[in-house]
Amino acid sequence: MSLVYVAGQLVDKSEAKVSVYDHGLLYGDGVFEGIRVYVGKVFLLEEHVDRLYESARAIRLEIPMSPAAMAQAVRETVAANKLTDGYVRLVVTRGAGTLGLDPRKTADPQVIIIADTIALYPPEMYADGLRLITASTIRNHPQALSARIKSLNYLNNILAKIEGSDAGCVEAVMMNHLGHVAECTGDNIFLVKNRVLSTPSTDSGILEGITRNCVIQLARQAGYEVRETTLVRHDIYVADECFLTGTAAEVIPATSLDGRLIGTGKPGPVTRDLLERFRKLTRGG
Ligand code: PXG
């Protein structure tokens, strides 16, 4: 049995419903978060709740509860589902309205919390690395829609993801409107060169990943230099190592781009070190 939080209550997933007039469905008008639960604890919950409220503020959506109440609702949903390891999808829609874009004609934003399991990348990919392609679809222009908003409209990323799938890749690198490396469709990207880490800065038009920020902190604590900077595709081609970070992926090595091997074509020592440190942080030990 799976219990979903909707309209302020925990109900069985077969009963968890929103209106077909909800602007989240009609226009992708809403925001979301994906959060992990490790050994019974919601990982970096406060950071995810903060980003949810920032995304909502950026699209001028007022969430009808406080951040503290939201965090509590997440913890209660996880507990009600007796979830010790899994995934929380937190969604806030604009709510039901009339047919027409105008968000002023909606009422009652919907808060939905799903606590479930998540399909992860297969273990071989963590051991051997995954292959990447460059998507021809660029990341949303920041003056059209900031990539820092985790909105319910993910078509930009979905189109790039399809390009990846067509090429037999589970992830694809997206450039920004200036031709700089931005991120992957659902993961941030890091490079390692001479044991120095670099990752696109938020100016590159990326989602400021919570795993990204966590890994930057972990790496600095471990004594690595980390640069948040501008990267181009050339930097990936000549990097010693490349890895991706994300709530679902955690830390995963990437070993080729567009058919070219990155470094030796095998997961490198810095990536493996950080993957190990991240696993320790999340699972203990
Ligand atoms: N970039 C994009 C575009 C993302 O959507 C990340 C980077 C990594 O951010 P976090 O905060 O997770 O480290 C994301 C995250 C899903 C799903 O169900 C998607 C994400 C995270 C969790 C689940 O597709 N995207």
PDB file of N, CA and C and ligand atoms in Angstrom, residues 32-35 48 51 87 89 118 139 147 150 154 157 183-188 206-212 245-248, ligand 1:
ATOM      1  N   PHE A  32       8.521  21.418  -8.519  1.00  0.00           N
ATOM      2  CA  PHE A  32       8.663  20.133  -7.831  1.00  0.00           C
ATOM      3  C   PHE A  32      10.059  19.944  -7.257  1.00  0.00           C
ATOM      4  N   GLU A  33      10.187  18.902  -6.461  1.00  0.00           N
ATOM      5  CA  GLU A  33      11.473  18.467  -5.925  1.00  0.00           C
ATOM      6  C   GLU A  33      11.508  16.942  -5.936  1.00  0.00           C
ATOM      7  N   GLY A  34      12.698  16.405  -6.097  1.00  0.00           N
ATOM      8  CA  GLY A  34      12.922  14.967  -5.942  1.00  0.00           C
ATOM      9  C   GLY A  34      13.932  14.807  -4.816  1.00  0.00           C
ATOM     10  N   ILE A  35      13.593  14.013  -3.821  1.00  0.00           N
ATOM     11  CA  ILE A  35      14.397  13.927  -2.594  1.00  0.00           C
ATOM     12  C   ILE A  35      14.626  12.456  -2.252  1.00  0.00           C
ATOM     13  N   HIS A  48      16.140  21.007   0.058  1.00  0.00           N
ATOM     14  CA  HIS A  48      15.129  20.774  -0.977  1.00  0.00           C
ATOM     15  C   HIS A  48      13.900  21.655  -0.755  1.00  0.00           C
ATOM     16  N   ARG A  51      14.724  25.154  -1.863  1.00  0.00           N
ATOM     17  CA  ARG A  51      14.738  25.317  -3.319  1.00  0.00           C
ATOM     18  C   ARG A  51      13.313  25.300  -3.880  1.00  0.00           C
ATOM     19  N   TYR A  87      12.423   7.386  -2.342  1.00  0.00           N
ATOM     20  CA  TYR A  87      12.404   8.622  -3.089  1.00  0.00           C
ATOM     21  C   TYR A  87      11.114   9.375  -2.781  1.00  0.00           C
ATOM     22  N   ARG A  89       8.744  12.518  -4.097  1.00  0.00           N
ATOM     23  CA  ARG A  89       8.440  13.502  -5.128  1.00  0.00           C
ATOM     24  C   ARG A  89       7.469  14.503  -4.509  1.00  0.00           C
ATOM     25  N   ILE A 118      12.638   4.253  -6.264  1.00  0.00           N
ATOM     26  CA  ILE A 118      13.114   4.918  -7.477  1.00  0.00           C
ATOM     27  C   ILE A 118      13.935   3.940  -8.306  1.00  0.00           C
ATOM     28  N   ARG A 139      19.934  24.070 -23.523  1.00  0.00           N
ATOM     29  CA  ARG A 139      19.179  24.346 -22.289  1.00  0.00           C
ATOM     30  C   ARG A 139      18.361  25.615 -22.518  1.00  0.00           C
ATOM     31  N   ALA A 147      16.891  28.152 -15.643  1.00  0.00           N
ATOM     32  CA  ALA A 147      17.103  26.733 -15.350  1.00  0.00           C
ATOM     33  C   ALA A 147      17.139  26.479 -13.843  1.00  0.00           C
ATOM     34  N   LYS A 150      12.946  24.681 -10.736  1.00  0.00           N
ATOM     35  CA  LYS A 150      12.622  23.262 -10.989  1.00  0.00           C
ATOM     36  C   LYS A 150      11.115  23.201 -11.242  1.00  0.00           C
ATOM     37  N   TYR A 154       9.248  20.172 -18.073  1.00  0.00           N
ATOM     38  CA  TYR A 154      10.586  19.621 -18.276  1.00  0.00           C
ATOM     39  C   TYR A 154      10.839  19.254 -19.741  1.00  0.00           C
ATOM     40  N   ASN A 157      14.384  19.410 -21.176  1.00  0.00           N
ATOM     41  CA  ASN A 157      15.259  18.303 -20.791  1.00  0.00           C
ATOM     42  C   ASN A 157      14.804  16.988 -21.421  1.00  0.00           C
ATOM     43  N   GLU A 183      24.638  21.412 -18.298  1.00  0.00           N
ATOM     44  CA  GLU A 183      24.414  20.271 -17.405  1.00  0.00           C
ATOM     45  C   GLU A 183      23.844  19.136 -18.233  1.00  0.00           C
ATOM     46  N   CYS A 184      23.518  18.029 -17.576  1.00  0.00           N
ATOM     47  CA  CYS A 184      22.834  16.946 -18.280  1.00  0.00           C
ATOM     48  C   CYS A 184      21.333  17.096 -18.060  1.00  0.00           C
ATOM     49  N   THR A 185      20.546  16.164 -18.590  1.00  0.00           N
ATOM     50  CA  THR A 185      19.090  16.371 -18.577  1.00  0.00           C
ATOM     51  C   THR A 185      18.490  16.316 -17.174  1.00  0.00           C
ATOM     52  N   GLY A 186      19.125  15.547 -16.288  1.00  0.00           N
ATOM     53  CA  GLY A 186      18.644  15.476 -14.908  1.00  0.00           C
ATOM     54  C   GLY A 186      19.778  15.345 -13.918  1.00  0.00           C
ATOM     55  N   ASP A 187      20.967  15.760 -14.334  1.00  0.00           N
ATOM     56  CA  ASP A 187      22.167  15.651 -13.500  1.00  0.00           C
ATOM     57  C   ASP A 187      23.099  16.821 -13.793  1.00  0.00           C
ATOM     58  N   ASN A 188      23.868  17.221 -12.807  1.00  0.00           N
ATOM     59  CA  ASN A 188      24.933  18.208 -13.036  1.00  0.00           C
ATOM     60  C   ASN A 188      26.211  17.492 -13.441  1.00  0.00           C
ATOM     61  N   ILE A 206      22.152  26.606 -15.273  1.00  0.00           N
ATOM     62  CA  ILE A 206      21.941  25.238 -14.773  1.00  0.00           C
ATOM     63  C   ILE A 206      20.972  25.246 -13.601  1.00  0.00           C
ATOM     64  N   LEU A 207      20.444  24.072 -13.312  1.00  0.00           N
ATOM     65  CA  LEU A 207      19.769  23.896 -12.032  1.00  0.00           C
ATOM     66  C   LEU A 207      20.882  23.761 -10.994  1.00  0.00           C
ATOM     67  N   GLU A 208      20.781  24.539  -9.931  1.00  0.00           N
ATOM     68  CA  GLU A 208      21.811  24.453  -8.884  1.00  0.00           C
ATOM     69  C   GLU A 208      21.519  23.216  -8.049  1.00  0.00           C
ATOM     70  N   GLY A 209      22.097  22.101  -8.474  1.00  0.00           N
ATOM     71  CA  GLY A 209      21.773  20.809  -7.872  1.00  0.00           C
ATOM     72  C   GLY A 209      22.181  20.739  -6.411  1.00  0.00           C
ATOM     73  N   ILE A 210      21.342  20.092  -5.635  1.00  0.00           N
ATOM     74  CA  ILE A 210      21.641  19.933  -4.211  1.00  0.00           C
ATOM     75  C   ILE A 210      22.740  18.890  -4.030  1.00  0.00           C
ATOM     76  N   THR A 211      22.747  17.864  -4.879  1.00  0.00           N
ATOM     77  CA  THR A 211      23.840  16.891  -4.843  1.00  0.00           C
ATOM     78  C   THR A 211      25.137  17.568  -5.282  1.00  0.00           C
ATOM     79  N   ARG A 212      25.048  18.415  -6.310  1.00  0.00           N
ATOM     80  CA  ARG A 212      26.207  19.200  -6.768  1.00  0.00           C
ATOM     81  C   ARG A 212      26.814  19.966  -5.591  1.00  0.00           C
ATOM     82  N   THR A 245      26.298  14.319 -11.085  1.00  0.00           N
ATOM     83  CA  THR A 245      25.686  14.266  -9.758  1.00  0.00           C
ATOM     84  C   THR A 245      24.194  14.555  -9.870  1.00  0.00           C
ATOM     85  N   GLY A 246      23.420  13.907  -9.021  1.00  0.00           N
ATOM     86  CA  GLY A 246      21.981  14.169  -8.984  1.00  0.00           C
ATOM     87  C   GLY A 246      21.348  13.346  -7.879  1.00  0.00           C
ATOM     88  N   THR A 247      20.144  13.743  -7.517  1.00  0.00           N
ATOM     89  CA  THR A 247      19.434  13.042  -6.443  1.00  0.00           C
ATOM     90  C   THR A 247      19.279  11.557  -6.763  1.00  0.00           C
ATOM     91  N   ALA A 248      18.925  11.258  -8.006  1.00  0.00           N
ATOM     92  CA  ALA A 248      18.733   9.859  -8.381  1.00  0.00           C
ATOM     93  C   ALA A 248      20.077   9.193  -8.658  1.00  0.00           C
TER      94      ALA A 248
HETATM   95  N1  PXG B   1      19.910  19.280 -13.384  1.00  0.00           N
HETATM   96  C1  PXG B   1      18.619  19.056 -13.678  1.00  0.00           C
HETATM   97  C2  PXG B   1      18.062  19.641 -14.914  1.00  0.00           C
HETATM   98  C3  PXG B   1      17.828  18.295 -12.820  1.00  0.00           C
HETATM   99  O1  PXG B   1      16.542  18.069 -13.098  1.00  0.00           O
HETATM  100  C4  PXG B   1      19.760  17.980 -11.399  1.00  0.00           C
HETATM  101  C5  PXG B   1      20.472  18.773 -12.269  1.00  0.00           C
HETATM  102  C6  PXG B   1      20.409  17.491 -10.152  1.00  0.00           C
HETATM  103  O2  PXG B   1      19.913  18.215  -9.043  1.00  0.00           O
HETATM  104  P1  PXG B   1      19.803  17.573  -7.592  1.00  0.00           P
HETATM  105  O3  PXG B   1      19.260  18.665  -6.743  1.00  0.00           O
HETATM  106  O4  PXG B   1      18.879  16.398  -7.701  1.00  0.00           O
HETATM  107  O5  PXG B   1      21.171  17.181  -7.194  1.00  0.00           O
HETATM  108  C7  PXG B   1      18.405  17.733 -11.660  1.00  0.00           C
HETATM  109  C8  PXG B   1      17.590  16.883 -10.734  1.00  0.00           C
HETATM  110  C9  PXG B   1      13.295  12.639 -11.775  1.00  0.00           C
HETATM  111  C10 PXG B   1      14.304  13.373 -11.008  1.00  0.00           C
HETATM  112  O6  PXG B   1      12.452  12.011 -11.167  1.00  0.00           O
HETATM  113  C11 PXG B   1      14.982  14.459 -11.558  1.00  0.00           C
HETATM  114  C12 PXG B   1      15.921  15.115 -10.792  1.00  0.00           C
HETATM  115  C13 PXG B   1      16.173  14.702  -9.529  1.00  0.00           C
HETATM  116  C14 PXG B   1      15.494  13.634  -8.985  1.00  0.00           C
HETATM  117  C15 PXG B   1      14.556  12.940  -9.742  1.00  0.00           C
HETATM  118  O7  PXG B   1      13.342  12.658 -12.996  1.00  0.00           O
HETATM  119  N2  PXG B   1      16.567  16.179 -11.365  1.00  0.00           N
END
